[in-house]
Amino acid sequence: MTDKTDAQVIKLARTLGVPVDQLAYLADVPADDLRDFRFQIADLLFESQSGGLRKTAAAAKVIPAQIIAKLVARNRNALLAARMAGVLEPSHAVDVAKRLPVDFLAEVAPLLDARRSGYIIAGIPTDTVAAVGKLLAEQEDWITLGDLMAAISDEAVAAAQAAVDGTALIRAAYLVDDAEHLERMVALVPEAKLVEMLSAAADHELWNEYRSTLDGLSDSALATVRAAVDQLPPEHRDRALAEIAAHLPA
């Protein structure tokens, strides 16, 4: 199983609601095929569950966002809130999300399909995003933290990375689907935080995660990573450099 396939199996297990080890037989399937299959499953689940919710969403258009937020927060039904997010009119959904408690947003976030709800995540205030990211890191929910980092604005990325440690960031980066989002993270994360991420790879044996993220980076982004590698202690620096030797031109 490649690092990228391993990451996709982890995310597919989340979508299906099964333990990762039950999907070990998919080890030889290409990562891109697994990702596409996961998207197809998520779409089927969404369509099968959203019929009745669309009528509710249509009726909700006439209800002020602050009232909906109070009702949602009082019921604390994260699954229902996540499903409603996919069918509510975008601006209305954002208005509701802005009014929900941070701890409840952290409950809802793992249940969202980032492809359908990215506009909601992008519309949440920066300080709220950072607070949600911190809670997700405390819960070790690396999948959702990665999806969050990929969906938010540059300003929010800066705030979120400051709220979590290097271990959380490298684990989350490993589970980001698109190389362009990894590229953006490298550009936005300060060098000191990159050093912290690299140190986490050494301290916690996260070299597979590190190697997988390198595969999605351009030469310029790899050069940025290498500059951070140079600040590591010699024993860690040599391993980190060995991992990028095959990616970065001499």
XYZ file of C-alpha atoms in Angstrom:
250
model
C 0.000 0.000 0.000
C 1.413 3.403 -0.957
C 1.258 6.366 1.411
C -1.378 8.046 -0.773
C -3.499 4.892 -1.000
C -3.248 4.486 2.751
C -4.569 8.018 3.231
C -7.499 7.362 0.891
C -8.365 4.116 2.663
C -8.476 6.011 5.967
C -10.853 8.591 4.474
C -13.007 5.944 2.778
C -13.378 4.121 6.097
C -14.685 7.368 7.616
C -17.217 7.771 4.791
C -18.439 4.185 5.120
C -18.385 4.232 8.915
C -16.231 1.111 9.220
C -12.847 0.356 10.851
C -9.871 0.987 8.587
C -8.633 -2.599 8.881
C -11.824 -3.852 7.205
C -10.648 -2.160 4.006
C -7.136 -3.628 3.989
C -8.013 -5.581 0.841
C -7.988 -2.264 -1.078
C -4.243 -1.848 -0.557
C -3.452 -2.351 -4.245
C -6.077 0.041 -5.610
C -4.663 3.344 -6.949
C -5.230 6.312 -4.651
C -7.080 8.337 -7.295
C -9.540 5.496 -7.893
C -10.218 5.228 -4.180
C -10.790 8.959 -3.939
C -13.255 8.902 -6.841
C -15.059 5.927 -5.317
C -15.288 7.746 -1.971
C -16.824 10.749 -3.696
C -19.358 8.501 -5.433
C -20.345 6.905 -2.121
C -20.683 10.312 -0.462
C -22.861 11.532 -3.337
C -25.119 8.477 -3.130
C -25.531 8.913 0.617
C -26.304 12.594 0.191
C -28.918 12.050 -2.508
C -30.600 9.234 -0.566
C -30.957 11.408 2.531
C -31.635 14.860 1.135
C -35.086 14.485 -0.487
C -37.194 15.388 2.514
C -34.638 17.869 3.792
C -34.980 19.981 0.647
C -38.597 20.725 1.563
C -37.502 21.681 5.067
C -34.781 23.888 3.622
C -37.293 25.641 1.363
C -39.485 26.402 4.362
C -36.462 27.564 6.361
C -35.891 30.424 3.912
C -38.548 32.465 5.696
C -37.159 31.764 9.189
C -34.504 34.221 10.454
C -31.019 32.742 10.780
C -30.788 33.568 14.484
C -33.914 31.522 15.217
C -32.694 28.532 13.200
C -29.319 28.718 14.971
C -30.999 28.685 18.386
C -33.132 25.689 17.424
C -30.172 23.784 15.998
C -27.915 24.543 18.968
C -30.632 23.542 21.441
C -31.290 20.198 19.769
C -27.534 19.471 19.367
C -28.221 17.089 16.488
C -24.934 17.303 14.614
C -25.939 14.810 11.920
C -29.138 16.681 11.088
C -27.262 19.990 11.053
C -24.676 18.569 8.649
C -27.356 17.244 6.316
C -29.245 20.526 6.379
C -26.036 22.380 5.519
C -25.979 20.572 2.201
C -29.454 21.703 1.144
C -29.892 25.159 2.675
C -29.535 28.218 0.455
C -25.805 29.116 0.704
C -26.001 32.573 2.264
C -28.644 31.387 4.746
C -26.501 28.393 5.718
C -23.512 30.676 6.344
C -25.624 33.028 8.488
C -26.772 30.088 10.596
C -23.273 28.600 10.934
C -21.831 31.913 12.132
C -24.236 31.859 15.079
C -23.555 28.316 16.290
C -21.306 27.558 19.302
C -17.732 26.589 18.480
C -17.947 23.218 20.227
C -21.060 22.325 18.234
C -19.416 23.366 14.972
C -16.594 20.970 15.851
C -19.202 18.204 16.208
C -20.800 19.046 12.871
C -17.562 19.479 10.893
C -16.665 15.746 10.655
C -20.126 15.039 9.219
C -19.896 17.595 6.410
C -18.944 16.814 2.828
C -16.295 19.482 2.244
C -17.082 19.515 -1.494
C -20.651 20.611 -0.792
C -20.051 22.715 2.297
C -16.847 24.556 1.435
C -18.753 27.817 1.002
C -20.056 27.514 4.568
C -16.604 26.834 5.992
C -15.162 29.729 3.990
C -17.837 32.062 5.349
C -17.175 31.392 9.036
C -15.195 34.119 10.877
C -11.458 33.543 11.128
C -11.325 33.370 14.916
C -14.115 30.782 14.908
C -12.278 28.676 12.323
C -9.132 28.759 14.449
C -11.088 27.710 17.530
C -12.756 24.837 15.650
C -9.379 23.754 14.274
C -7.936 23.686 17.787
C -10.792 21.486 19.014
C -10.389 19.107 16.073
C -6.675 18.803 16.850
C -7.431 18.066 20.499
C -9.808 15.344 19.310
C -7.112 14.049 16.920
C -9.555 14.306 14.026
C -6.904 14.721 11.347
C -9.278 14.045 8.429
C -11.591 16.926 9.306
C -8.723 19.235 10.202
C -7.195 18.576 6.780
C -10.503 19.239 5.031
C -10.889 22.433 7.057
C -7.418 23.719 6.157
C -8.125 23.043 2.479
C -11.437 24.938 2.451
C -10.643 28.119 4.382
C -9.210 31.457 3.283
C -5.528 32.373 3.419
C -6.205 34.543 6.467
C -7.976 31.684 8.221
C -5.147 29.249 7.371
C -2.733 31.632 9.072
C -4.931 31.759 12.173
C -5.628 28.020 12.259
C -2.006 26.963 11.911
C -1.092 29.231 14.792
C -3.732 27.533 16.960
C -2.407 23.979 16.526
C 0.977 22.314 16.828
C 3.248 20.848 14.177
C 2.137 17.285 14.882
C -1.477 18.170 14.128
C -0.509 19.981 10.934
C 1.610 17.202 9.453
C -1.033 14.573 10.276
C -3.739 16.751 8.725
C -1.652 17.604 5.642
C -1.215 13.890 4.966
C -4.993 13.576 4.534
C -5.498 16.581 2.222
C -6.693 15.375 -1.177
C -5.431 18.040 -3.572
C -1.830 19.025 -4.164
C -2.815 22.651 -4.731
C -4.053 22.887 -1.136
C -0.808 21.416 0.177
C 1.094 23.926 -1.920
C -0.928 26.753 -0.417
C -0.328 25.510 3.122
C 3.428 25.446 2.582
C 3.301 28.991 1.245
C 1.221 30.272 4.170
C 2.783 28.420 7.103
C 5.746 30.289 8.644
C 9.147 28.637 8.478
C 9.166 28.144 12.252
C 5.967 26.101 11.986
C 7.407 24.050 9.115
C 10.376 23.267 11.363
C 7.918 22.225 14.069
C 6.144 19.934 11.597
C 9.441 18.364 10.537
C 10.449 17.868 14.155
C 7.098 16.137 14.738
C 7.830 13.775 11.840
C 11.083 12.792 13.548
C 9.758 12.653 17.104
C 6.634 10.636 16.269
C 7.916 8.574 13.311
C 5.617 10.329 10.849
C 7.965 9.905 7.906
C 5.270 8.221 5.787
C 3.035 11.249 6.274
C 5.927 13.561 5.477
C 6.868 11.630 2.342
C 3.298 11.611 1.084
C 2.967 15.378 1.371
C 6.241 15.863 -0.498
C 4.819 13.969 -3.472
C 2.243 16.704 -4.024
C 4.596 19.694 -3.927
C 6.195 21.712 -6.706
C 9.945 22.305 -6.868
C 9.550 25.773 -5.350
C 7.513 24.430 -2.419
C 10.043 21.648 -1.907
C 12.750 24.291 -1.752
C 10.771 26.026 0.994
C 10.581 22.763 2.925
C 14.290 22.171 2.464
C 15.073 25.582 3.925
C 13.177 24.522 7.041
C 14.952 21.146 7.079
C 18.282 22.951 7.360
C 17.239 24.164 10.822
C 16.761 20.647 12.218
C 19.324 18.858 14.421
C 21.783 16.812 12.321
C 20.215 13.417 13.096
C 16.789 14.626 11.971
C 18.087 16.764 9.133
C 19.769 13.845 7.396
C 16.582 11.763 7.395
C 14.431 14.658 6.203
C 16.868 15.472 3.403
C 17.001 11.835 2.353
C 13.222 11.849 1.943
C 13.237 14.879 -0.388
C 16.372 13.953 -2.350
C 14.300 12.214 -5.026
C 11.936 15.199 -5.373
C 14.133 18.284 -5.327
C 16.567 19.078 -8.187
C 20.203 19.251 -7.124
